[in-house]
Amino acid sequence: MRAVRLAQIGNSLKDQDVPIPQIGASDVLIGVAAAGICHSDAHYRAGISKIDNLPLTLGHEIAGRVEEVGSDVTHLSASDRVCVHYLISCGSCEFCVRGLEQFCRSGQMIGKNRDGGYAEFIKVPGANAFPLPDEIAFEIGAIMMCSSATVLHALNKARFKAGESLAIFGFGGLGFSALQLALAFDCGDVYVVEINPAKLAAAANMGTIAIDARTSDPVEQIKEATAGTGVDVALELIGSAKTIRQAVLCLGRLGRAALVGLTAESISIFPYPELINKEAEIIGVSDHLATELPMLIELARSGKLRFPPETLRVVDLDAPQINAALDSLQDSIDHVRTVIVPRV
Ligand SMILES: [Zn+2]
Ligand SMILES: [Zn+2]
């Protein structure tokens, strides 16, 4: 089969011919219909996130059709449409038994620790293949399993409830999903903090209160708009010390700031006035859980979670096209998602 693989850190991905994977009793073989190209893939290629086993087929945002089913897999049959949960866990370590499989002692990420979806076929454990309803296009089924799943996890970690107010820092792919999920959960007022005029306009059009961080301190703007109260939940999706601090400062009493964006910078917090006095919380968010995916899939099936067609771009399973898409992720702030659709 054709696969597009990383052979050397810092180099372009290469087209390679590799054997179709052999499945075991607990696996399924999936014919890849769509594979999202994610910012993390650019980081793997560049060596910013470490990859141990090379060569490796990248790609962790995957949807397709079941080709072959292992004898122990009972919930799927050949030709079923599926999307893939990219975290493979053992199911038996102390974290897995508590439903915290993102900390699995022997956990593996598809497309990082083992071959991913930039290929015609992929082998995954049956437990990682979730039925994909006909209403959800393969391209959407692929990309929602990463960014949308992670913001759903962030809202869950922040214990976001109906009627609560929300501040979203960063209105790219993650922020766009976060807003739709919050609306689906009957949120209160939503404040979107951005510096990009087009994104501010899009956020305002979707019924949020757009906070232009170029004009003045977004914390002051949110405080003023909430009559000094602050918000119940803040989602930080950018990953900079400045916006992380703003996400904490815009919280009201009992507010929760969920941090999703990655940064190596440190932040300073004044514990008494900024956290203790308000009983505010800062919550780290890492990946998502298999148990959250049925709800995510249902929100997409019912149309509450959408991805406008103009934000999706399609490329072939072809190394030059995929490398170009990864290059554009590295230097662009625009959040158009590129999806690989292998030609049959
Ligand atoms: Zn991803
Ligand atoms: Zn485990």
mmCIF file of C-alpha atoms and ligand atoms in Angstrom:
data_model
loop_
_atom_site.group_PDB
_atom_site.id
_atom_site.type_symbol
_atom_site.label_atom_id
_atom_site.label_comp_id
_atom_site.label_asym_id
_atom_site.label_seq_id
_atom_site.Cartn_x
_atom_site.Cartn_y
_atom_site.Cartn_z
ATOM 1 C CA MET A 1 0.000 0.000 0.000
ATOM 2 C CA ARG A 2 1.005 3.607 -0.312
ATOM 3 C CA ALA A 3 2.056 5.457 2.840
ATOM 4 C CA VAL A 4 3.562 8.873 3.477
ATOM 5 C CA ARG A 5 6.224 8.500 6.137
ATOM 6 C CA LEU A 6 8.702 10.370 8.273
ATOM 7 C CA ALA A 7 12.095 8.720 7.807
ATOM 8 C CA GLN A 8 14.329 11.369 9.377
ATOM 9 C CA ILE A 9 13.554 14.193 11.813
ATOM 10 C CA GLY A 10 13.761 17.576 10.137
ATOM 11 C CA ASN A 11 13.330 16.120 6.648
ATOM 12 C CA SER A 12 10.355 16.039 4.312
ATOM 13 C CA LEU A 13 7.932 13.120 4.502
ATOM 14 C CA LYS A 14 8.449 10.512 1.780
ATOM 15 C CA ASP A 15 6.113 8.393 -0.347
ATOM 16 C CA GLN A 16 6.780 4.726 0.407
ATOM 17 C CA ASP A 17 5.330 1.352 -0.505
ATOM 18 C CA VAL A 18 4.773 -0.727 2.624
ATOM 19 C CA PRO A 19 2.907 -3.975 3.341
ATOM 20 C CA ILE A 20 -0.768 -3.773 4.314
ATOM 21 C CA PRO A 21 -0.774 -4.350 8.109
ATOM 22 C CA GLN A 22 -1.720 -7.826 9.371
ATOM 23 C CA ILE A 23 -4.401 -7.629 12.037
ATOM 24 C CA GLY A 24 -4.601 -9.584 15.276
ATOM 25 C CA ALA A 25 -7.756 -10.934 16.915
ATOM 26 C CA SER A 26 -8.531 -7.671 18.728
ATOM 27 C CA ASP A 27 -7.757 -5.363 15.762
ATOM 28 C CA VAL A 28 -9.560 -3.958 12.771
ATOM 29 C CA LEU A 29 -8.068 -2.977 9.433
ATOM 30 C CA ILE A 30 -9.462 0.324 8.175
ATOM 31 C CA GLY A 31 -9.333 1.632 4.625
ATOM 32 C CA VAL A 32 -8.459 5.290 5.268
ATOM 33 C CA ALA A 33 -11.012 7.628 3.672
ATOM 34 C CA ALA A 34 -9.752 10.821 5.321
ATOM 35 C CA ALA A 35 -6.770 11.792 7.480
ATOM 36 C CA GLY A 36 -6.414 15.253 8.997
ATOM 37 C CA ILE A 37 -3.099 17.080 8.833
ATOM 38 C CA CYS A 38 -2.533 18.463 12.316
ATOM 39 C CA HIS A 39 -0.180 21.044 13.757
ATOM 40 C CA SER A 40 1.326 18.274 15.916
ATOM 41 C CA ASP A 41 2.402 16.470 12.729
ATOM 42 C CA ALA A 42 4.447 19.529 11.759
ATOM 43 C CA HIS A 43 6.019 19.378 15.235
ATOM 44 C CA TYR A 44 6.904 15.686 14.810
ATOM 45 C CA ARG A 45 8.460 16.353 11.411
ATOM 46 C CA ALA A 46 10.481 19.266 12.795
ATOM 47 C CA GLY A 47 11.597 17.329 15.890
ATOM 48 C CA ILE A 48 9.832 19.701 18.323
ATOM 49 C CA SER A 49 7.941 16.703 19.753
ATOM 50 C CA LYS A 50 10.055 13.591 20.010
ATOM 51 C CA ILE A 51 9.458 10.512 17.849
ATOM 52 C CA ASP A 52 11.252 7.300 18.838
ATOM 53 C CA ASN A 53 10.649 4.811 16.049
ATOM 54 C CA LEU A 54 11.480 5.847 12.507
ATOM 55 C CA PRO A 55 10.421 5.447 9.796
ATOM 56 C CA LEU A 56 6.879 6.213 10.885
ATOM 57 C CA THR A 57 3.613 6.847 9.087
ATOM 58 C CA LEU A 58 2.193 10.048 10.614
ATOM 59 C CA GLY A 59 -1.501 10.888 11.001
ATOM 60 C CA HIS A 60 -3.715 10.606 14.103
ATOM 61 C CA GLU A 61 -6.976 12.113 12.771
ATOM 62 C CA ILE A 62 -8.510 9.230 10.864
ATOM 63 C CA ALA A 63 -11.826 8.091 9.431
ATOM 64 C CA GLY A 64 -12.580 5.335 6.955
ATOM 65 C CA ARG A 65 -14.282 2.027 6.299
ATOM 66 C CA VAL A 66 -13.619 -1.240 8.085
ATOM 67 C CA GLU A 67 -11.933 -3.686 5.698
ATOM 68 C CA GLU A 68 -11.245 -6.589 8.004
ATOM 69 C CA VAL A 69 -12.345 -7.426 11.562
ATOM 70 C CA GLY A 70 -10.392 -9.485 14.117
ATOM 71 C CA SER A 71 -12.227 -12.477 15.593
ATOM 72 C CA ASP A 72 -12.543 -10.844 19.056
ATOM 73 C CA VAL A 73 -14.084 -7.590 17.755
ATOM 74 C CA THR A 74 -17.857 -7.784 18.043
ATOM 75 C CA HIS A 75 -19.081 -4.202 17.613
ATOM 76 C CA LEU A 76 -17.992 -3.744 13.980
ATOM 77 C CA SER A 77 -18.318 -5.480 10.621
ATOM 78 C CA ALA A 78 -16.602 -5.074 7.275
ATOM 79 C CA SER A 79 -17.598 -1.897 5.371
ATOM 80 C CA ASP A 80 -18.779 -0.070 8.537
ATOM 81 C CA ARG A 81 -17.902 3.620 8.573
ATOM 82 C CA VAL A 82 -15.652 4.453 11.541
ATOM 83 C CA CYS A 83 -13.537 7.197 13.079
ATOM 84 C CA VAL A 84 -10.490 6.507 15.217
ATOM 85 C CA HIS A 85 -9.670 7.389 18.823
ATOM 86 C CA TYR A 86 -5.919 8.013 18.589
ATOM 87 C CA LEU A 87 -4.913 6.980 22.117
ATOM 88 C CA ILE A 88 -4.310 3.264 22.472
ATOM 89 C CA SER A 89 -4.354 2.093 26.077
ATOM 90 C CA CYS A 90 -3.887 -1.228 27.848
ATOM 91 C CA GLY A 91 -7.231 -1.216 29.681
ATOM 92 C CA SER A 92 -5.744 -2.791 32.794
ATOM 93 C CA CYS A 93 -3.213 -0.438 34.448
ATOM 94 C CA GLU A 94 -4.236 1.656 37.476
ATOM 95 C CA PHE A 95 -5.086 4.642 35.252
ATOM 96 C CA CYS A 96 -7.032 2.693 32.625
ATOM 97 C CA VAL A 97 -9.216 0.991 35.247
ATOM 98 C CA ARG A 98 -10.156 4.471 36.526
ATOM 99 C CA GLY A 99 -11.096 5.622 33.000
ATOM 100 C CA LEU A 100 -8.025 7.866 32.727
ATOM 101 C CA GLU A 101 -6.480 6.205 29.711
ATOM 102 C CA GLN A 102 -4.527 9.306 28.679
ATOM 103 C CA PHE A 103 -2.120 8.368 31.502
ATOM 104 C CA CYS A 104 -1.936 4.659 30.574
ATOM 105 C CA ARG A 105 1.387 3.126 31.654
ATOM 106 C CA SER A 106 1.861 1.624 28.202
ATOM 107 C CA GLY A 107 -0.254 4.091 26.213
ATOM 108 C CA GLN A 108 0.552 4.750 22.563
ATOM 109 C CA MET A 109 -0.542 7.509 20.262
ATOM 110 C CA ILE A 110 -1.418 6.518 16.718
ATOM 111 C CA GLY A 111 0.725 8.436 14.241
ATOM 112 C CA LYS A 112 3.381 9.110 16.875
ATOM 113 C CA ASN A 113 4.256 5.881 18.696
ATOM 114 C CA ARG A 114 2.945 3.602 15.932
ATOM 115 C CA ASP A 115 1.967 3.946 12.284
ATOM 116 C CA GLY A 116 -0.826 6.414 11.589
ATOM 117 C CA GLY A 117 -3.284 7.341 8.901
ATOM 118 C CA TYR A 118 -1.210 8.940 6.136
ATOM 119 C CA ALA A 119 -1.673 5.633 4.290
ATOM 120 C CA GLU A 120 -4.219 3.614 2.353
ATOM 121 C CA PHE A 121 -4.862 1.320 5.324
ATOM 122 C CA ILE A 122 -4.321 1.365 9.064
ATOM 123 C CA LYS A 123 -4.541 -1.299 11.744
ATOM 124 C CA VAL A 124 -6.019 -0.194 15.090
ATOM 125 C CA PRO A 125 -7.416 -2.045 18.113
ATOM 126 C CA GLY A 126 -11.158 -2.579 17.632
ATOM 127 C CA ALA A 127 -11.737 -0.590 20.842
ATOM 128 C CA ASN A 128 -10.285 2.486 19.110
ATOM 129 C CA ALA A 129 -12.699 2.358 16.156
ATOM 130 C CA PHE A 130 -15.977 4.197 16.768
ATOM 131 C CA PRO A 131 -18.954 3.883 14.403
ATOM 132 C CA LEU A 132 -19.288 7.043 12.285
ATOM 133 C CA PRO A 133 -22.895 7.887 11.394
ATOM 134 C CA ASP A 134 -23.718 8.456 7.698
ATOM 135 C CA GLU A 135 -24.577 12.109 8.405
ATOM 136 C CA ILE A 136 -20.924 12.900 9.199
ATOM 137 C CA ALA A 137 -18.556 13.178 6.225
ATOM 138 C CA PHE A 138 -15.314 11.217 6.547
ATOM 139 C CA GLU A 139 -13.295 14.478 6.473
ATOM 140 C CA ILE A 140 -15.228 15.789 9.488
ATOM 141 C CA GLY A 141 -15.087 12.426 11.237
ATOM 142 C CA ALA A 142 -11.309 12.589 10.933
ATOM 143 C CA ILE A 143 -10.616 16.117 12.153
ATOM 144 C CA MET A 144 -13.142 16.186 14.990
ATOM 145 C CA MET A 145 -11.272 13.353 16.754
ATOM 146 C CA CYS A 146 -8.422 15.697 17.650
ATOM 147 C CA SER A 147 -9.219 19.375 18.197
ATOM 148 C CA SER A 148 -12.972 19.096 18.872
ATOM 149 C CA ALA A 149 -12.467 16.106 21.169
ATOM 150 C CA THR A 150 -9.846 18.033 23.110
ATOM 151 C CA VAL A 151 -12.008 21.122 23.671
ATOM 152 C CA LEU A 152 -14.892 18.881 24.723
ATOM 153 C CA HIS A 153 -12.509 17.375 27.272
ATOM 154 C CA ALA A 154 -11.489 20.895 28.333
ATOM 155 C CA LEU A 155 -15.118 21.895 28.938
ATOM 156 C CA ASN A 156 -15.649 18.664 30.876
ATOM 157 C CA LYS A 157 -12.492 19.205 32.930
ATOM 158 C CA ALA A 158 -13.702 22.747 33.702
ATOM 159 C CA ARG A 159 -17.079 21.262 34.772
ATOM 160 C CA PHE A 160 -18.801 23.669 32.398
ATOM 161 C CA LYS A 161 -22.562 23.831 33.044
ATOM 162 C CA ALA A 162 -25.622 25.216 31.263
ATOM 163 C CA GLY A 163 -26.045 28.935 31.849
ATOM 164 C CA GLU A 164 -22.402 29.568 32.678
ATOM 165 C CA SER A 165 -20.411 32.300 30.986
ATOM 166 C CA LEU A 166 -17.324 31.425 28.985
ATOM 167 C CA ALA A 167 -14.273 33.284 27.707
ATOM 168 C CA ILE A 168 -12.496 31.681 24.744
ATOM 169 C CA PHE A 169 -8.928 32.849 24.143
ATOM 170 C CA GLY A 170 -8.132 32.155 20.488
ATOM 171 C CA PHE A 171 -10.741 31.607 17.782
ATOM 172 C CA GLY A 172 -9.005 29.140 15.484
ATOM 173 C CA GLY A 173 -10.086 25.542 14.934
ATOM 174 C CA LEU A 174 -10.186 24.773 18.649
ATOM 175 C CA GLY A 175 -12.053 27.956 19.542
ATOM 176 C CA PHE A 176 -14.570 27.429 16.779
ATOM 177 C CA SER A 177 -15.341 23.924 18.083
ATOM 178 C CA ALA A 178 -15.396 25.183 21.679
ATOM 179 C CA LEU A 179 -18.029 27.808 20.887
ATOM 180 C CA GLN A 180 -20.288 25.305 19.143
ATOM 181 C CA LEU A 181 -19.978 22.819 22.004
ATOM 182 C CA ALA A 182 -20.708 25.570 24.549
ATOM 183 C CA LEU A 183 -23.802 26.596 22.572
ATOM 184 C CA ALA A 184 -24.900 22.956 22.461
ATOM 185 C CA PHE A 185 -24.599 22.930 26.270
ATOM 186 C CA ASP A 186 -26.841 26.043 26.586
ATOM 187 C CA CYS A 187 -24.060 28.338 27.721
ATOM 188 C CA GLY A 188 -24.537 31.861 29.033
ATOM 189 C CA ASP A 189 -22.641 34.767 27.484
ATOM 190 C CA VAL A 190 -19.530 33.863 25.508
ATOM 191 C CA TYR A 191 -16.583 36.255 25.139
ATOM 192 C CA VAL A 192 -14.123 35.546 22.325
ATOM 193 C CA VAL A 193 -10.696 37.145 22.751
ATOM 194 C CA GLU A 194 -8.791 37.600 19.485
ATOM 195 C CA ILE A 195 -6.528 40.011 17.640
ATOM 196 C CA ASN A 196 -7.467 38.879 14.132
ATOM 197 C CA PRO A 197 -10.221 41.149 12.696
ATOM 198 C CA ALA A 198 -11.742 38.408 10.516
ATOM 199 C CA LYS A 199 -11.953 36.044 13.478
ATOM 200 C CA LEU A 200 -13.428 38.784 15.694
ATOM 201 C CA ALA A 201 -16.075 39.417 13.044
ATOM 202 C CA ALA A 202 -16.816 35.694 12.717
ATOM 203 C CA ALA A 203 -17.138 35.390 16.499
ATOM 204 C CA ALA A 204 -19.525 38.365 16.660
ATOM 205 C CA ASN A 205 -21.610 36.878 13.830
ATOM 206 C CA MET A 206 -21.999 33.707 15.840
ATOM 207 C CA GLY A 207 -23.603 35.633 18.695
ATOM 208 C CA THR A 208 -20.605 36.018 20.966
ATOM 209 C CA ILE A 209 -19.183 39.161 22.501
ATOM 210 C CA ALA A 210 -16.004 39.763 20.504
ATOM 211 C CA ILE A 211 -13.156 41.133 22.632
ATOM 212 C CA ASP A 212 -10.509 42.850 20.539
ATOM 213 C CA ALA A 213 -7.275 42.387 22.464
ATOM 214 C CA ARG A 214 -5.520 44.965 20.246
ATOM 215 C CA THR A 215 -7.579 47.880 21.549
ATOM 216 C CA SER A 216 -7.215 47.438 25.317
ATOM 217 C CA ASP A 217 -6.650 44.851 28.051
ATOM 218 C CA PRO A 218 -9.091 42.000 27.375
ATOM 219 C CA VAL A 219 -9.425 41.332 31.116
ATOM 220 C CA GLU A 220 -10.661 44.895 31.673
ATOM 221 C CA GLN A 221 -13.044 44.550 28.736
ATOM 222 C CA ILE A 222 -14.490 41.295 30.107
ATOM 223 C CA LYS A 223 -14.759 42.737 33.631
ATOM 224 C CA GLU A 224 -16.566 45.767 32.273
ATOM 225 C CA ALA A 225 -18.933 43.679 30.146
ATOM 226 C CA THR A 226 -19.775 41.473 33.161
ATOM 227 C CA ALA A 227 -20.268 44.437 35.542
ATOM 228 C CA GLY A 228 -17.110 43.452 37.391
ATOM 229 C CA THR A 229 -18.122 39.826 37.949
ATOM 230 C CA GLY A 230 -15.817 37.963 35.552
ATOM 231 C CA VAL A 231 -16.604 34.698 33.785
ATOM 232 C CA ASP A 232 -17.331 31.214 35.096
ATOM 233 C CA VAL A 233 -14.989 29.403 32.728
ATOM 234 C CA ALA A 234 -12.069 30.528 30.565
ATOM 235 C CA LEU A 235 -10.543 28.329 27.864
ATOM 236 C CA GLU A 236 -6.985 29.209 26.891
ATOM 237 C CA LEU A 237 -6.318 27.805 23.415
ATOM 238 C CA ILE A 238 -3.373 29.972 22.318
ATOM 239 C CA GLY A 239 -0.517 28.903 24.567
ATOM 240 C CA SER A 240 1.222 32.114 25.587
ATOM 241 C CA ALA A 241 2.089 33.300 29.083
ATOM 242 C CA LYS A 242 0.223 36.552 28.455
ATOM 243 C CA THR A 243 -3.096 34.995 27.445
ATOM 244 C CA ILE A 244 -2.853 32.261 30.107
ATOM 245 C CA ARG A 245 -2.563 34.988 32.735
ATOM 246 C CA GLN A 246 -5.488 36.855 31.161
ATOM 247 C CA ALA A 247 -7.575 33.647 31.230
ATOM 248 C CA VAL A 248 -6.963 33.386 34.983
ATOM 249 C CA LEU A 249 -7.565 37.091 35.681
ATOM 250 C CA CYS A 250 -10.903 37.245 33.859
ATOM 251 C CA LEU A 251 -12.388 34.558 36.144
ATOM 252 C CA GLY A 252 -15.108 35.404 38.621
ATOM 253 C CA ARG A 253 -15.700 33.708 41.975
ATOM 254 C CA LEU A 254 -15.372 29.907 41.690
ATOM 255 C CA GLY A 255 -14.174 30.419 38.107
ATOM 256 C CA ARG A 256 -12.166 27.737 36.290
ATOM 257 C CA ALA A 257 -9.456 28.389 33.716
ATOM 258 C CA ALA A 258 -8.789 25.353 31.492
ATOM 259 C CA LEU A 259 -5.392 25.509 29.802
ATOM 260 C CA VAL A 260 -5.115 23.757 26.428
ATOM 261 C CA GLY A 261 -2.512 25.830 24.549
ATOM 262 C CA LEU A 262 1.092 24.722 25.025
ATOM 263 C CA THR A 263 3.931 26.989 26.040
ATOM 264 C CA ALA A 264 7.334 26.621 27.645
ATOM 265 C CA GLU A 265 7.023 30.109 29.209
ATOM 266 C CA SER A 266 6.317 30.545 32.917
ATOM 267 C CA ILE A 267 3.411 32.597 34.227
ATOM 268 C CA SER A 268 3.157 34.614 37.407
ATOM 269 C CA ILE A 269 0.069 34.569 39.584
ATOM 270 C CA PHE A 270 -0.595 36.469 42.795
ATOM 271 C CA PRO A 271 -2.189 33.666 44.782
ATOM 272 C CA TYR A 272 -4.337 35.578 47.259
ATOM 273 C CA PRO A 273 -6.113 38.167 45.071
ATOM 274 C CA GLU A 274 -6.089 36.155 41.866
ATOM 275 C CA LEU A 275 -6.935 32.614 42.998
ATOM 276 C CA ILE A 276 -7.463 32.007 46.720
ATOM 277 C CA ASN A 277 -9.825 34.865 47.424
ATOM 278 C CA LYS A 278 -12.077 33.799 44.536
ATOM 279 C CA GLU A 279 -11.573 30.046 45.006
ATOM 280 C CA ALA A 280 -10.642 30.053 41.350
ATOM 281 C CA GLU A 281 -8.979 27.043 39.699
ATOM 282 C CA ILE A 282 -6.398 26.548 36.997
ATOM 283 C CA ILE A 283 -6.870 23.223 35.222
ATOM 284 C CA GLY A 284 -4.476 21.491 32.825
ATOM 285 C CA VAL A 285 -6.055 19.680 29.874
ATOM 286 C CA SER A 286 -4.337 16.866 28.018
ATOM 287 C CA ASP A 287 -5.985 14.960 25.145
ATOM 288 C CA HIS A 288 -9.388 13.431 25.736
ATOM 289 C CA LEU A 289 -11.096 10.191 26.733
ATOM 290 C CA ALA A 290 -12.780 7.436 24.771
ATOM 291 C CA THR A 291 -15.862 7.892 26.963
ATOM 292 C CA GLU A 292 -16.266 11.456 25.652
ATOM 293 C CA LEU A 293 -16.340 10.462 21.982
ATOM 294 C CA PRO A 294 -19.914 9.126 21.677
ATOM 295 C CA MET A 295 -21.214 12.535 22.803
ATOM 296 C CA LEU A 296 -18.909 14.309 20.343
ATOM 297 C CA ILE A 297 -20.050 12.060 17.486
ATOM 298 C CA GLU A 298 -23.696 12.670 18.390
ATOM 299 C CA LEU A 299 -23.176 16.464 18.435
ATOM 300 C CA ALA A 300 -21.677 16.260 14.931
ATOM 301 C CA ARG A 301 -24.424 13.912 13.716
ATOM 302 C CA SER A 302 -27.147 16.269 14.938
ATOM 303 C CA GLY A 303 -25.451 19.265 13.285
ATOM 304 C CA LYS A 304 -24.639 21.068 16.527
ATOM 305 C CA LEU A 305 -20.936 20.716 15.779
ATOM 306 C CA ARG A 306 -20.197 21.829 12.218
ATOM 307 C CA PHE A 307 -17.204 22.674 10.118
ATOM 308 C CA PRO A 308 -17.925 25.159 7.333
ATOM 309 C CA PRO A 309 -16.803 23.776 3.946
ATOM 310 C CA GLU A 310 -14.653 26.859 3.285
ATOM 311 C CA THR A 311 -12.437 25.923 6.231
ATOM 312 C CA LEU A 312 -11.569 22.491 4.769
ATOM 313 C CA ARG A 313 -8.984 21.837 2.078
ATOM 314 C CA VAL A 314 -8.342 18.423 0.539
ATOM 315 C CA VAL A 315 -5.039 16.969 -0.688
ATOM 316 C CA ASP A 316 -4.047 13.563 -2.099
ATOM 317 C CA LEU A 317 -2.082 10.896 -0.285
ATOM 318 C CA ASP A 318 1.051 12.371 -1.805
ATOM 319 C CA ALA A 319 4.214 13.407 0.041
ATOM 320 C CA PRO A 320 4.839 16.730 -1.791
ATOM 321 C CA GLN A 321 1.251 17.896 -1.206
ATOM 322 C CA ILE A 322 1.333 16.816 2.444
ATOM 323 C CA ASN A 323 4.727 18.453 3.063
ATOM 324 C CA ALA A 324 3.401 21.690 1.581
ATOM 325 C CA ALA A 325 0.369 21.530 3.886
ATOM 326 C CA LEU A 326 2.662 20.953 6.895
ATOM 327 C CA ASP A 327 4.846 23.899 5.804
ATOM 328 C CA SER A 328 1.834 26.188 5.637
ATOM 329 C CA LEU A 329 0.797 25.137 9.168
ATOM 330 C CA GLN A 330 4.181 26.226 10.469
ATOM 331 C CA ASP A 331 3.979 29.762 9.177
ATOM 332 C CA SER A 332 0.304 30.530 9.131
ATOM 333 C CA ILE A 333 -2.119 31.705 11.768
ATOM 334 C CA ASP A 334 -5.072 30.794 9.631
ATOM 335 C CA HIS A 335 -6.925 27.712 10.784
ATOM 336 C CA VAL A 336 -8.023 26.122 7.574
ATOM 337 C CA ARG A 337 -7.801 22.346 8.104
ATOM 338 C CA THR A 338 -6.229 20.200 5.417
ATOM 339 C CA VAL A 339 -7.453 16.638 5.036
ATOM 340 C CA ILE A 340 -5.835 13.838 3.045
ATOM 341 C CA VAL A 341 -8.323 11.919 0.927
ATOM 342 C CA PRO A 342 -6.508 8.968 -0.709
ATOM 343 C CA ARG A 343 -7.515 8.380 -4.320
ATOM 344 C CA VAL A 344 -8.851 4.871 -4.854
HETATM 345 ZN ZN ZN B 1 -4.356 16.477 15.690
HETATM 346 ZN ZN ZN B 2 -3.305 1.374 30.786
#
